[in-house]
Coordinates of C-alpha atoms in Angstrom, one line a residue:
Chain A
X8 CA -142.1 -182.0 63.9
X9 CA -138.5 -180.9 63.3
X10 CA -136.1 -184.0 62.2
X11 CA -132.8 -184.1 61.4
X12 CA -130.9 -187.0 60.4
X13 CA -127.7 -187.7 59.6
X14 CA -126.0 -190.2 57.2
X15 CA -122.5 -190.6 55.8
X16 CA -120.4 -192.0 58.8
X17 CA -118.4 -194.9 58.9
X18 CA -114.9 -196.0 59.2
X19 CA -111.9 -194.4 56.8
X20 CA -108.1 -194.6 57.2
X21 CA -106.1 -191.6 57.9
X22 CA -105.8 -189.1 55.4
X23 CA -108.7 -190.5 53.6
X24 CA -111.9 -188.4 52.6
X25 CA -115.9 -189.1 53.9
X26 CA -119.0 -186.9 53.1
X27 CA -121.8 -186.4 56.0
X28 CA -125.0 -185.2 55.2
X29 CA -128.2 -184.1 57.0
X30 CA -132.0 -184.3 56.0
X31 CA -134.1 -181.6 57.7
X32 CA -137.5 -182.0 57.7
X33 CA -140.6 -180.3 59.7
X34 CA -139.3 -176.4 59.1
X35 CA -138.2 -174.3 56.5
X36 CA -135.0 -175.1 56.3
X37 CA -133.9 -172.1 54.2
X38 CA -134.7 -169.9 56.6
X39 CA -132.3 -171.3 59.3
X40 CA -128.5 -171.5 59.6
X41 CA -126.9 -174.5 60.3
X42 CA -124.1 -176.2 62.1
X43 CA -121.7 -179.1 62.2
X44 CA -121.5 -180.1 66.2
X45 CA -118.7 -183.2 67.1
X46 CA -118.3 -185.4 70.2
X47 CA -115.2 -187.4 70.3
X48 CA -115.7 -190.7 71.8
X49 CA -116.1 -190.0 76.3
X50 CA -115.5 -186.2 75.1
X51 CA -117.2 -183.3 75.3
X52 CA -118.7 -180.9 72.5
X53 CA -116.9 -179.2 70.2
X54 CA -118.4 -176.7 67.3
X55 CA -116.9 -177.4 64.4
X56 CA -118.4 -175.2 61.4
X57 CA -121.2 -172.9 60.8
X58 CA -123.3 -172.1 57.5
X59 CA -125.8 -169.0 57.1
X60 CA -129.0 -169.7 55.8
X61 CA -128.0 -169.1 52.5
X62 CA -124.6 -170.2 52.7
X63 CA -122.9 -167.4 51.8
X64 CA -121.8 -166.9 55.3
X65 CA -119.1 -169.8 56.3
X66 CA -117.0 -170.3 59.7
X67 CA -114.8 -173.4 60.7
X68 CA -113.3 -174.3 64.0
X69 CA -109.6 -174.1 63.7
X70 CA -108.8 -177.6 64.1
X71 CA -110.9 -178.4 60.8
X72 CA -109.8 -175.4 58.6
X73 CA -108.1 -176.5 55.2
X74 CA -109.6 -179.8 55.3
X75 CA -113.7 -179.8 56.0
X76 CA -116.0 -178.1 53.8
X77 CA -119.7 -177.1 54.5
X78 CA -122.3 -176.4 52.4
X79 CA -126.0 -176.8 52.0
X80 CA -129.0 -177.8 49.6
X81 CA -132.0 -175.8 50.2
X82 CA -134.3 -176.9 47.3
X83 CA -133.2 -180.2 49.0
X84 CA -133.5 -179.3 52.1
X85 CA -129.8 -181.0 53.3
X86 CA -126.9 -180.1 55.0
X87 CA -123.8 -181.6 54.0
X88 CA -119.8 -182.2 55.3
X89 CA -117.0 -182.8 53.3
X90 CA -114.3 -184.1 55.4
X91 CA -110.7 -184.9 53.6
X92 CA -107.4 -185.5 55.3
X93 CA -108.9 -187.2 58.2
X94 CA -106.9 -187.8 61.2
X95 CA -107.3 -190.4 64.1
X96 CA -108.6 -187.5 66.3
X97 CA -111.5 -186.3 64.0
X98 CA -112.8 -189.9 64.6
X99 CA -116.5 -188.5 66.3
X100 CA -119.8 -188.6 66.7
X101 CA -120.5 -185.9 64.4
X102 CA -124.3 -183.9 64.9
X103 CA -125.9 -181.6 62.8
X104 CA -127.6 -178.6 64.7
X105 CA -130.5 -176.2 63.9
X106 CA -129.0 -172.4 65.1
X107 CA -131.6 -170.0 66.4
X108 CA -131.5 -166.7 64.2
X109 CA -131.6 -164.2 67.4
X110 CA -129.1 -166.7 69.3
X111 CA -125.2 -168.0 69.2
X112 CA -127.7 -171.6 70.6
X113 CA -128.7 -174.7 68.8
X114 CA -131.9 -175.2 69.6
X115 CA -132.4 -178.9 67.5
X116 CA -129.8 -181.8 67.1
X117 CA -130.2 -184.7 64.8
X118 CA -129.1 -188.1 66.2
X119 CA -125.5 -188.1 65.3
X120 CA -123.1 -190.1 62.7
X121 CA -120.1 -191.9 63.8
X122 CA -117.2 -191.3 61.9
X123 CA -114.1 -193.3 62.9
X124 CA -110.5 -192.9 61.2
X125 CA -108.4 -195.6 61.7
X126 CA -105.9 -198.1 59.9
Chain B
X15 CA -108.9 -178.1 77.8
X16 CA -111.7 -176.5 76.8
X17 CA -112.6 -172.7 76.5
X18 CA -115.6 -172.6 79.3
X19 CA -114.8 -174.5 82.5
X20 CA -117.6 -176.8 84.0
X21 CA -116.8 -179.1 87.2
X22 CA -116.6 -182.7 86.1
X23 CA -119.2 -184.5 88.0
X24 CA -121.9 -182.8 90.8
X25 CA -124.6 -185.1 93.4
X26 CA -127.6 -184.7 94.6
X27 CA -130.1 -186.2 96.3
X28 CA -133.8 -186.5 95.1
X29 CA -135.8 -183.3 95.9
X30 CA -132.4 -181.4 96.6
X31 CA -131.2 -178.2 94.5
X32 CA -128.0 -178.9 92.3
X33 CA -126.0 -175.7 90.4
X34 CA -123.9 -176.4 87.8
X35 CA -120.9 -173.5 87.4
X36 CA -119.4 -172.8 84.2
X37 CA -116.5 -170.7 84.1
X38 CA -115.2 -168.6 80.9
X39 CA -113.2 -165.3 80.1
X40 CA -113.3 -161.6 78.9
X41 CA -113.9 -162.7 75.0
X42 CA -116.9 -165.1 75.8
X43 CA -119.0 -164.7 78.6
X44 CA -117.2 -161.5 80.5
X45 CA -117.6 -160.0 76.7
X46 CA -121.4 -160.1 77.0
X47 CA -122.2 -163.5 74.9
X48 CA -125.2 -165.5 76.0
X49 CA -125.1 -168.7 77.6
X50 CA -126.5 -171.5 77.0
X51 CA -127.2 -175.0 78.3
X52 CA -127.5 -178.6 77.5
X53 CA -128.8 -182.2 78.6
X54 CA -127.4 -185.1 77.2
X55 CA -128.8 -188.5 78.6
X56 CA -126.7 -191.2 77.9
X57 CA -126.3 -192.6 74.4
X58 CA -128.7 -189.5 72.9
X59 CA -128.4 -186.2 71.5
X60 CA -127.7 -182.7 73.3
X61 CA -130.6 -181.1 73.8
X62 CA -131.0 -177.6 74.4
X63 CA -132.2 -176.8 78.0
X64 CA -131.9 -173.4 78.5
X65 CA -131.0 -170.3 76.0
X66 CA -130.4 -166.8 76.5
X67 CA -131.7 -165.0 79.7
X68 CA -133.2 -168.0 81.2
X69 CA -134.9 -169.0 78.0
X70 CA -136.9 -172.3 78.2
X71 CA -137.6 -174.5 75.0
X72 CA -141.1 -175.8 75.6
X73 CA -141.6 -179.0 77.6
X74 CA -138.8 -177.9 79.7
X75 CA -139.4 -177.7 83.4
X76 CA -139.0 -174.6 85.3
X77 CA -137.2 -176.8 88.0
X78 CA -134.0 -175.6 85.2
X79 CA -133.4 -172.3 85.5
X80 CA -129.8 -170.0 84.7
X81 CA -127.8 -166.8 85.3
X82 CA -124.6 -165.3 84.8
X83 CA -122.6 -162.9 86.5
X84 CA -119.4 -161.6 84.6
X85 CA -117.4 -164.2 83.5
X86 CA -119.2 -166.7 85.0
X87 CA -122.7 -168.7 84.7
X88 CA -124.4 -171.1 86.2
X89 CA -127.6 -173.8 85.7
X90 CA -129.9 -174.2 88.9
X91 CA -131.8 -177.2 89.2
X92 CA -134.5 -177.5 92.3
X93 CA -136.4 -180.8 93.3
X94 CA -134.0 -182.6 91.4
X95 CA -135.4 -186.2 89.8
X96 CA -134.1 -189.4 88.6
X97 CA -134.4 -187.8 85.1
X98 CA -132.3 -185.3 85.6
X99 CA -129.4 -187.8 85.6
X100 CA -127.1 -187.0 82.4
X101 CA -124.2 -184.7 81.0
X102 CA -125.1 -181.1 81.3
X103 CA -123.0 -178.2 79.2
X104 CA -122.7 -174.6 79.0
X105 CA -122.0 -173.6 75.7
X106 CA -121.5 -169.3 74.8
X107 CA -119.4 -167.7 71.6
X108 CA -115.9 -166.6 71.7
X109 CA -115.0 -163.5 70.0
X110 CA -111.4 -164.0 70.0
X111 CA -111.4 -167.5 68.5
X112 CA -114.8 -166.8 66.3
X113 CA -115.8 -169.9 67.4
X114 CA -119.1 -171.3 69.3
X115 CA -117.9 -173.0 72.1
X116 CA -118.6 -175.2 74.9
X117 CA -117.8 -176.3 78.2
X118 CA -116.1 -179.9 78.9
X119 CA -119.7 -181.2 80.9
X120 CA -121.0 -181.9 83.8
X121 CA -121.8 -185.5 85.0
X122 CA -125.2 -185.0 87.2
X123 CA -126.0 -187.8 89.4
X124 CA -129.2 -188.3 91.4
X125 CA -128.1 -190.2 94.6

């Protein structure tokens, strides 16, 4: 069965730093590339960065560029999100999502972190 | 504002047949990029519903079924159930902004 799971929220004050990660389990996670999904609280979705399944291949959503950083374990099996200069509005349920290789879809989610920024 | 357009909120009653419009532009869907759909019940996870040309992730009902026609698509649902109730989004990839994006949801409710 395919798991992800997602650790590493919590609350931060502005400008401050916070580091998500996500355990995959039940597939071979080096085989699949990987994305950081966020829903700001009553929002919608919004994509907000994309690994390769060997990381060399990295893409960020504009509002995140400069200040998130991606990157991934694979002997570990984890997916990870280093957010720095967090602002009120990145405060988010943040999801980590499975892409499918043939597909611009993401076809499993993992439960979700909250990250809140706030003073 | 986001990129793909969705209607807020849709009805139906039980048994009826609900679509779900999602509206985007020349550098996502009108540029040939599949779409793709979501369920959210409330307090869970997206899950994927729908991918590609009317793809279905097993354990999904064919009661969910999609199309597109240029810059548009939309998600079908027929003999519509109390489970059905939740957030639905379309979700494609935008060449211009090289970005995966999605649409603001749809709030389905079963009368």
């Amino acid at each position: 069965e395919v798991q992800l799971v997602e650790s590493g929220g919590g609350l931060v004050q502005p400008g401050g730093s916070l580091r998500l990660s996500c355990a995959a389990s039940g597939f071979s996670f080096s085989n699949y590339e990987m994305n950081w999904v966020r829903q700001g609280p009553g929002k919608g979705l919004e994509w907000v960065s994309y690994t390769s399944s060997g990381g060399n291949t990295i893409y960020y959503a504009d509002s995140v560029k400069g200040r998130f950083t991606i990157s991934r374990d694979n002997a570990n099996k984890s997916l990870y999100l280093q957010m720095n200069s967090l602002r009120a509005e990145d405060t988010a349920v943040y999801y980590c999502a499975r892409g499918i290789g043939d597909y611009d879809a993401f076809d499993f989610w993992g439960q979700g972190t909250l990250v809140t920024v706030s003073s | 504002q986001s990129v793909l357009t969705q209607p807020p909120s849709v009805s139906g009653d039980p048994g009826q047949r609900v679509t779900i419009s999602c509206t985007g532009s020349s550098s996502n869907i009108g540029a040939g990029y599949d779409v793709h759909w979501y369920q959210q019940l409330p307090g869970t996870a997206p899950k994927l519903l729908i991918y590609g040309f009317n793809n279905r992730p097993s354990g999904v009902p064919d009661r969910f079924s999609a199309s597109r026609s240029g810059t548009s698509a939309s998600l079908a649902i027929t003999g519509l159930q109390a489970e059905d109730d939740a957030n639905y989004y379309c979700q494609s990839y935008d060449v211009s902004l090289s970005a995966w994006v999605f649409g603001g949801g749809t709030e389905l409710t079963v009368l």
